[in-house]
Coordinates of C-alpha atoms in Angstrom, one line a residue:
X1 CA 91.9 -20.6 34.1
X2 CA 95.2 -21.8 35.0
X3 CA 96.3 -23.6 38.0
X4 CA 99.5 -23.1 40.1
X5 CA 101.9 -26.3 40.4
X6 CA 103.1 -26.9 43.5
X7 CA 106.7 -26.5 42.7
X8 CA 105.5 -23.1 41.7
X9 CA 103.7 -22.1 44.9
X10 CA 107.1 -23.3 46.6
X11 CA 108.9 -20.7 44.8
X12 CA 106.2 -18.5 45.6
X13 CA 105.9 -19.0 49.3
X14 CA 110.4 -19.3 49.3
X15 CA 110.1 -15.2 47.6
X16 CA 107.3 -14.2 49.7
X17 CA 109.4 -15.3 52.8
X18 CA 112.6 -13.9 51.5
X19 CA 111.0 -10.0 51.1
X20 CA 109.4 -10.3 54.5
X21 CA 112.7 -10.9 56.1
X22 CA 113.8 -8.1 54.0
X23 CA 111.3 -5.9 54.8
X24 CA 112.1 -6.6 58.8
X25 CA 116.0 -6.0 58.0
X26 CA 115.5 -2.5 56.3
X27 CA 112.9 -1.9 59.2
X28 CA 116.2 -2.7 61.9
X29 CA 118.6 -0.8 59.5
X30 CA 116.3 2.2 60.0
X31 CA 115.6 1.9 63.2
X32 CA 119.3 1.5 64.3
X33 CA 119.7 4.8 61.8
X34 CA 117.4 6.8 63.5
X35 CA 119.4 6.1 66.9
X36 CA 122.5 6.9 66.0
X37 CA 120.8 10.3 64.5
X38 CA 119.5 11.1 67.8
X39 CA 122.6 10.5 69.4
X40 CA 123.9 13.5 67.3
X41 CA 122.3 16.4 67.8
X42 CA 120.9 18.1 64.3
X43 CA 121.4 22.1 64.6
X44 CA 119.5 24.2 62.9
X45 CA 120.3 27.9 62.6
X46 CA 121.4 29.9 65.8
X47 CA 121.4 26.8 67.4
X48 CA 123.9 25.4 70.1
X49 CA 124.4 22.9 72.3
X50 CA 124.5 24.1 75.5
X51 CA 126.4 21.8 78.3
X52 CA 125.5 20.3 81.6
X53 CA 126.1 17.9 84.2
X54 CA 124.1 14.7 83.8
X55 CA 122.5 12.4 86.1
X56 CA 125.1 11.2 87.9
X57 CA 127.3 14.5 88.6
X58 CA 129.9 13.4 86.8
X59 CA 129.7 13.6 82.9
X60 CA 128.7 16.2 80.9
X61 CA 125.3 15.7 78.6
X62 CA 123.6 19.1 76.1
X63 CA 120.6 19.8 75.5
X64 CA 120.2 22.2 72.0
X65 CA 119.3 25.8 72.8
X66 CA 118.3 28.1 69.9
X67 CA 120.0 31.7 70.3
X68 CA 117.8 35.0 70.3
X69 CA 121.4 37.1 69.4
X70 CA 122.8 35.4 65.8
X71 CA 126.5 37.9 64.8
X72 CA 127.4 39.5 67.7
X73 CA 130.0 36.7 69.7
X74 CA 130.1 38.5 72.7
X75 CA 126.5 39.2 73.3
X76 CA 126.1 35.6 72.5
X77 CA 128.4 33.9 74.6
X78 CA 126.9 36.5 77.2
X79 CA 123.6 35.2 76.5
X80 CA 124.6 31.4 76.2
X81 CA 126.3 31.9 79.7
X82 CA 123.1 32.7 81.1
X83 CA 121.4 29.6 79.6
X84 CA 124.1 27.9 81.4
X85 CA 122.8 28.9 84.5
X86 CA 119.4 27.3 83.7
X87 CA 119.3 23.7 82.3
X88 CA 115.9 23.0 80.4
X89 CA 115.3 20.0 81.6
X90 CA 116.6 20.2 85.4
X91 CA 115.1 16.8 86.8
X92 CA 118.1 15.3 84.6
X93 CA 120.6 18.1 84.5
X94 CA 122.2 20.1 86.6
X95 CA 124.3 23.4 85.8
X96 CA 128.1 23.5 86.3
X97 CA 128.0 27.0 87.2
X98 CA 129.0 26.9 91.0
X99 CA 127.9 29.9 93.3
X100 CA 131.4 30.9 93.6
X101 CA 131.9 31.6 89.8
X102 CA 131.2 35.1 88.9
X103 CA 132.3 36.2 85.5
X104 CA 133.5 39.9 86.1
X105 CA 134.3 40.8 82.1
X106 CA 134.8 38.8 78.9
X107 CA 137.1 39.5 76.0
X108 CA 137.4 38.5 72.5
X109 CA 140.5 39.3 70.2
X110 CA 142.1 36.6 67.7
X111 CA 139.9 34.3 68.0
X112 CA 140.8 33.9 71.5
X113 CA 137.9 34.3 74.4
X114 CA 139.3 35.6 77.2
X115 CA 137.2 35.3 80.6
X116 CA 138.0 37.1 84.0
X117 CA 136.5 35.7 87.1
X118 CA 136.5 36.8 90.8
X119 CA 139.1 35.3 93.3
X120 CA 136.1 33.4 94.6
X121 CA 137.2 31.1 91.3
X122 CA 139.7 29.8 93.3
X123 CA 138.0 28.1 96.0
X124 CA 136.1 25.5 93.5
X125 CA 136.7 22.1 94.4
X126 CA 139.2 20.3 91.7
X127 CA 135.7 18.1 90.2
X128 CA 133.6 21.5 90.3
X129 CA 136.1 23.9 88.3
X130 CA 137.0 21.0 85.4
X131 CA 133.1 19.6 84.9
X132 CA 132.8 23.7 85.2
X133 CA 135.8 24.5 82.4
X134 CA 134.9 21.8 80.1
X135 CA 131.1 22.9 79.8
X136 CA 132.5 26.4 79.3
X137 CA 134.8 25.7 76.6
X138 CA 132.5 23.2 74.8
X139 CA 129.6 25.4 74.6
X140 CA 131.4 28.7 73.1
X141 CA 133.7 27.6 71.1
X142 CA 130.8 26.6 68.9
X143 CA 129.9 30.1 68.3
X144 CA 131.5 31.9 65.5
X145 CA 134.6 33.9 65.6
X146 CA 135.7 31.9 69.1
X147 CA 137.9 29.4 68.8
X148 CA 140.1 29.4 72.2
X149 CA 139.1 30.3 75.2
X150 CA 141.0 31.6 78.1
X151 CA 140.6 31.9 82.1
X152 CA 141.6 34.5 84.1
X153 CA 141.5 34.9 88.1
X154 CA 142.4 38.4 89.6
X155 CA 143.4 39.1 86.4
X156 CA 146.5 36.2 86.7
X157 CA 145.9 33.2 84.3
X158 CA 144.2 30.1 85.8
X159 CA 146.2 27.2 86.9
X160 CA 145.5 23.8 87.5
X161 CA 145.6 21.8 90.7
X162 CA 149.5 21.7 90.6
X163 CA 150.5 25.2 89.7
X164 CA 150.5 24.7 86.3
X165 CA 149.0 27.1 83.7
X166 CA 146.1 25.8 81.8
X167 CA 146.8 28.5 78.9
X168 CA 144.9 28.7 76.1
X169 CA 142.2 25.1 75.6
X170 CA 140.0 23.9 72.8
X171 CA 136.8 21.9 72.8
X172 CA 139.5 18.9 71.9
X173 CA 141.2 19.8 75.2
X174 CA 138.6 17.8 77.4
X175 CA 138.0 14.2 77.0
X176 CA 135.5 12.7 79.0
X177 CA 133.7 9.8 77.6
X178 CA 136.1 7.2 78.5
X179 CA 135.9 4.0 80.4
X180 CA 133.0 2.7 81.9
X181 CA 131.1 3.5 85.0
X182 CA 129.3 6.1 86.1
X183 CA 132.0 7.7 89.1
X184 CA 134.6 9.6 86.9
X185 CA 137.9 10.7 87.7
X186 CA 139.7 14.3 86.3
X187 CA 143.0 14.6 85.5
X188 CA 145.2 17.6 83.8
X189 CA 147.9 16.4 82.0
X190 CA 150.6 17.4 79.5
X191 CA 151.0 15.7 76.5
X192 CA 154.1 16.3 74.5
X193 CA 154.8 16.7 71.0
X194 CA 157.8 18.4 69.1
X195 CA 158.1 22.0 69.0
X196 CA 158.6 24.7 65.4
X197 CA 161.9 23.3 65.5
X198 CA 161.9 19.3 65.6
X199 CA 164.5 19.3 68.8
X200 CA 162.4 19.7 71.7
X201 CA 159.3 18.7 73.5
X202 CA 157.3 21.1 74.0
X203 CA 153.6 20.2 75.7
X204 CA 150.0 20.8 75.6
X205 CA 147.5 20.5 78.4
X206 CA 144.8 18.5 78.2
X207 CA 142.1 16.7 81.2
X208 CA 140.8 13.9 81.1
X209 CA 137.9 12.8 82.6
X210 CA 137.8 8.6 82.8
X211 CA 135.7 5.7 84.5
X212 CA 137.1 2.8 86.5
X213 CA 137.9 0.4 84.3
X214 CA 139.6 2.9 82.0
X215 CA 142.9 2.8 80.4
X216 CA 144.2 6.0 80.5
X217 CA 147.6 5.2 79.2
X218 CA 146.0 4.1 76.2
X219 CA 144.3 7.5 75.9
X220 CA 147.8 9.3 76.3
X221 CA 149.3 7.0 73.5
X222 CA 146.1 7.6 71.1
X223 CA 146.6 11.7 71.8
X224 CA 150.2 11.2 70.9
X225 CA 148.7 9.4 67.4
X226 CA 146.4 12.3 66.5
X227 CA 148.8 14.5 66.8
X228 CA 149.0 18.5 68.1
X229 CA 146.5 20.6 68.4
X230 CA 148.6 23.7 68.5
X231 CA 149.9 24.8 64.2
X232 CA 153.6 26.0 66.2
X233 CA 153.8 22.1 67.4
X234 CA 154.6 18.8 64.9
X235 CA 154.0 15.5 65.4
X236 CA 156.5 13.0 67.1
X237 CA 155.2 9.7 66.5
X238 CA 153.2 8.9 63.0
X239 CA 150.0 8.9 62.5
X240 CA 149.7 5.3 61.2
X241 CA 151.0 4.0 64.5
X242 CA 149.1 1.0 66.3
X243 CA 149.1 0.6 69.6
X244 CA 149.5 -3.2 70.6
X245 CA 149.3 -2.8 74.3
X246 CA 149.8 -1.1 77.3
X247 CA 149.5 -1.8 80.8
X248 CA 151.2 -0.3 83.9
X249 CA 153.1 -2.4 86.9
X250 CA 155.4 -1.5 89.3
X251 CA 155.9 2.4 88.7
X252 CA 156.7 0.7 84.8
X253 CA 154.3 1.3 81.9
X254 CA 154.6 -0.9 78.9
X255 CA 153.5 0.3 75.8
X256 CA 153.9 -1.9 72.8
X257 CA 153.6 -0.8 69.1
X258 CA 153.8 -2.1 65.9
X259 CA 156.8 -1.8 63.2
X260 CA 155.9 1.8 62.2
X261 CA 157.4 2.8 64.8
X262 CA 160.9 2.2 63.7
X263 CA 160.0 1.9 59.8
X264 CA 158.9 5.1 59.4
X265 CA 160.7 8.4 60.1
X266 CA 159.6 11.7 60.9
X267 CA 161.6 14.6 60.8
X268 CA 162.3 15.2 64.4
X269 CA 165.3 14.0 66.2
X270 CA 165.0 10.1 67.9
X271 CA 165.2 11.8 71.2
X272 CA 161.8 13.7 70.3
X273 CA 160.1 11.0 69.5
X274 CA 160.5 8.6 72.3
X275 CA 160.7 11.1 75.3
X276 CA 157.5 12.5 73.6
X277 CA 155.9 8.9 74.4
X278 CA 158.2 8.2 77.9
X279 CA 157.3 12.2 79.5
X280 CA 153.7 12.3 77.9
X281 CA 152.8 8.6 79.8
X282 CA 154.6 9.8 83.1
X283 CA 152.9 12.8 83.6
X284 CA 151.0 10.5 85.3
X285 CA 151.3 9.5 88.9
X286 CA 151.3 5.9 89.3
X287 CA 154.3 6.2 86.1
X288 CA 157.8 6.5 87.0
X289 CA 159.3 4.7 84.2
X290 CA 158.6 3.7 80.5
X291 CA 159.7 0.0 79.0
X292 CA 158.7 0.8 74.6
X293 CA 158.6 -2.2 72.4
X294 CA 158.3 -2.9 68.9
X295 CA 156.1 -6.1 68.3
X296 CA 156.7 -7.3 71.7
X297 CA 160.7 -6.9 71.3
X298 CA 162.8 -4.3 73.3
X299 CA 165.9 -5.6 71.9
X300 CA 165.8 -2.5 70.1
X301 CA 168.5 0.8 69.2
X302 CA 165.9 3.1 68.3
X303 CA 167.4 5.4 64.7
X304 CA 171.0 3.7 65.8
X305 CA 170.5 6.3 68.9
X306 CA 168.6 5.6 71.5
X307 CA 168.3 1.9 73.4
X308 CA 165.2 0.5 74.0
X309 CA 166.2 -2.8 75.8
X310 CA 165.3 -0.7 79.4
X311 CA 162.6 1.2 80.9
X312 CA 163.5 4.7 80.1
X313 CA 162.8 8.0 83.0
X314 CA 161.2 11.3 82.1
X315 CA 163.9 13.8 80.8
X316 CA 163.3 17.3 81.7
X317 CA 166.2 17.8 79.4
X318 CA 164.6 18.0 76.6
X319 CA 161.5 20.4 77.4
X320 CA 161.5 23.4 76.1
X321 CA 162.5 25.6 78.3
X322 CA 159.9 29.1 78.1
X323 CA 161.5 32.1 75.7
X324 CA 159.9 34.7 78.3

């Protein structure tokens, strides 16, 4: 029978420990897997998620709802609307669906879905209608054949807050996962990006949804990066931008980006691409005026055209105008 030397039981116990810690690592791996599968919900067939508010009132959460009607898009957003009404699980969630929202009739054509809604619509607090919109939008443009939806009141299309139209949104439309904190702030806003022919802005609306300690500049400047949403509108900045920085003092937002910005060249006009950046980022209120660097610099004549050195003021100028 042979014996073992200690140098080989050393090697032994040296393996032994090696696969255990293995062994624990693939356990964490998995483990950490299986989390970041839950946090995305895995639809089976005729299966949606359907949205609500959460626990604190102000961000949306879903819960996966399987659908008794599977090719008809109206019946099912008919029958997804009245899931809407009814949360699963109401001890956490709560539905968006106000008492003053009554759907009168629903529409599809182009892949657009128009929905018409009593003047009662109108007397919905600014938090109730976008949590309301944003659940609306996110939970049928999942279904097949819809990818737009649009609000009517009276028969006149919605507007926001201001008096502006809202028009036609996407599921990309709403963004409301950003910052920290449970209270949550809404915003619509316009972000602009050329129009079909590369000399004007022309924007799109978006609402934002943010926490406290966001940086909602930043969230402008990123929106600007990704580019449209709409096919008639092109991109003003390029899509390999970085964003350095951006803060806002004063009434002045400073947004800093690296060389791209002037290395590479788009085919819209200079005046497109920084007013795109300068209106987009004063849509907002506590924004009167936009100071753009390149690596920190300002000393800066942006395409030979346009001078960088000072904060620079929204131009209405350059907005195109409506051909209605």
């Amino acid at each position: 029978m042979k014996t073992i030397s200690r140098k080989h039981k050393f090697l032994l116990a040296v393996i032994a420990g090696m696969l255990v810690i293995w062994m624990y690592a693939l356990s964490a791996c998995s483990d950490a897997g299986k989390g970041a599968e839950n946090d995305v919900a895995q639809l089976g067939e005729n299966q949606y998620l359907v949205y609500y508010l959460d626990e604190t009132g102000q961000a949306l959460t879903s819960e996966v709802y399987t659908a008794k009607v599977a090719d008809d898009p109206i019946k099912l957003a008919h029958e997804l609307w009245e899931v809407m009404q009814n949360p699963e699980d109401g001890r956490k969630h709560t539905s968006t669906v106000r008492r003053d929202i009554t759907i009168v009739d629903t529409r599809l054509s182009d892949e657009v879905l128009s929905v018409y809604f009593t003047d009662s619509y109108s007397q919905l607090s600014v938090e109730d209608e976008v949590m309301f919109r944003a659940s609306y939008v996110k939970t049928m443009t999942q279904l097949q054949g819809i990818k737009y939806v649009s609000f009517y009141v009276n028969e006149q299309p919605l507007q926001d807050a201001i008096g502006n139209p809202v028009g036609i949104m996407l599921a990309s439309d709403f963004i409301e996962d950003i910052g920290s904190g449970a209270y949550r702030t809404w915003v619509d806003l316009s972000i602009y990006y050329g129009n079909a022919d590369s000399d004007k802005l022309a924007p799109e609306r978006i609402t934002i949804g943010y926490g406290k300690e966001a940086s909602v500049e930043r969230v402008i400047i990123e929106q600007l990066i990704k580019g449209p949403g709409e096919e008639n509108h092109i991109r003003t900045v390029p899509a390999t931008l970085t964003l350095l920085g951006v803060k806002t003092k004063d009434g002045i937002c400073y947004v800093d980006f690296d060389s791209v910005l002037t290395d590479e060249i788009l085919p819209v006009s200079p005046a497109v691409t920084v007013y795109s950046i300068v209106n987009s980022l004063c849509e907002l209120s506590n924004v009167n005026k936009v100071q753009i660097s390149v690596k920190s610099s300002t000393n800066i004549i942006f395409r030979d055209t346009i001078d960088l050195s000072q904060p620079l003021e929204r131009s209405l100028d350059i907005i195109e105008t409506s051909k209605n």
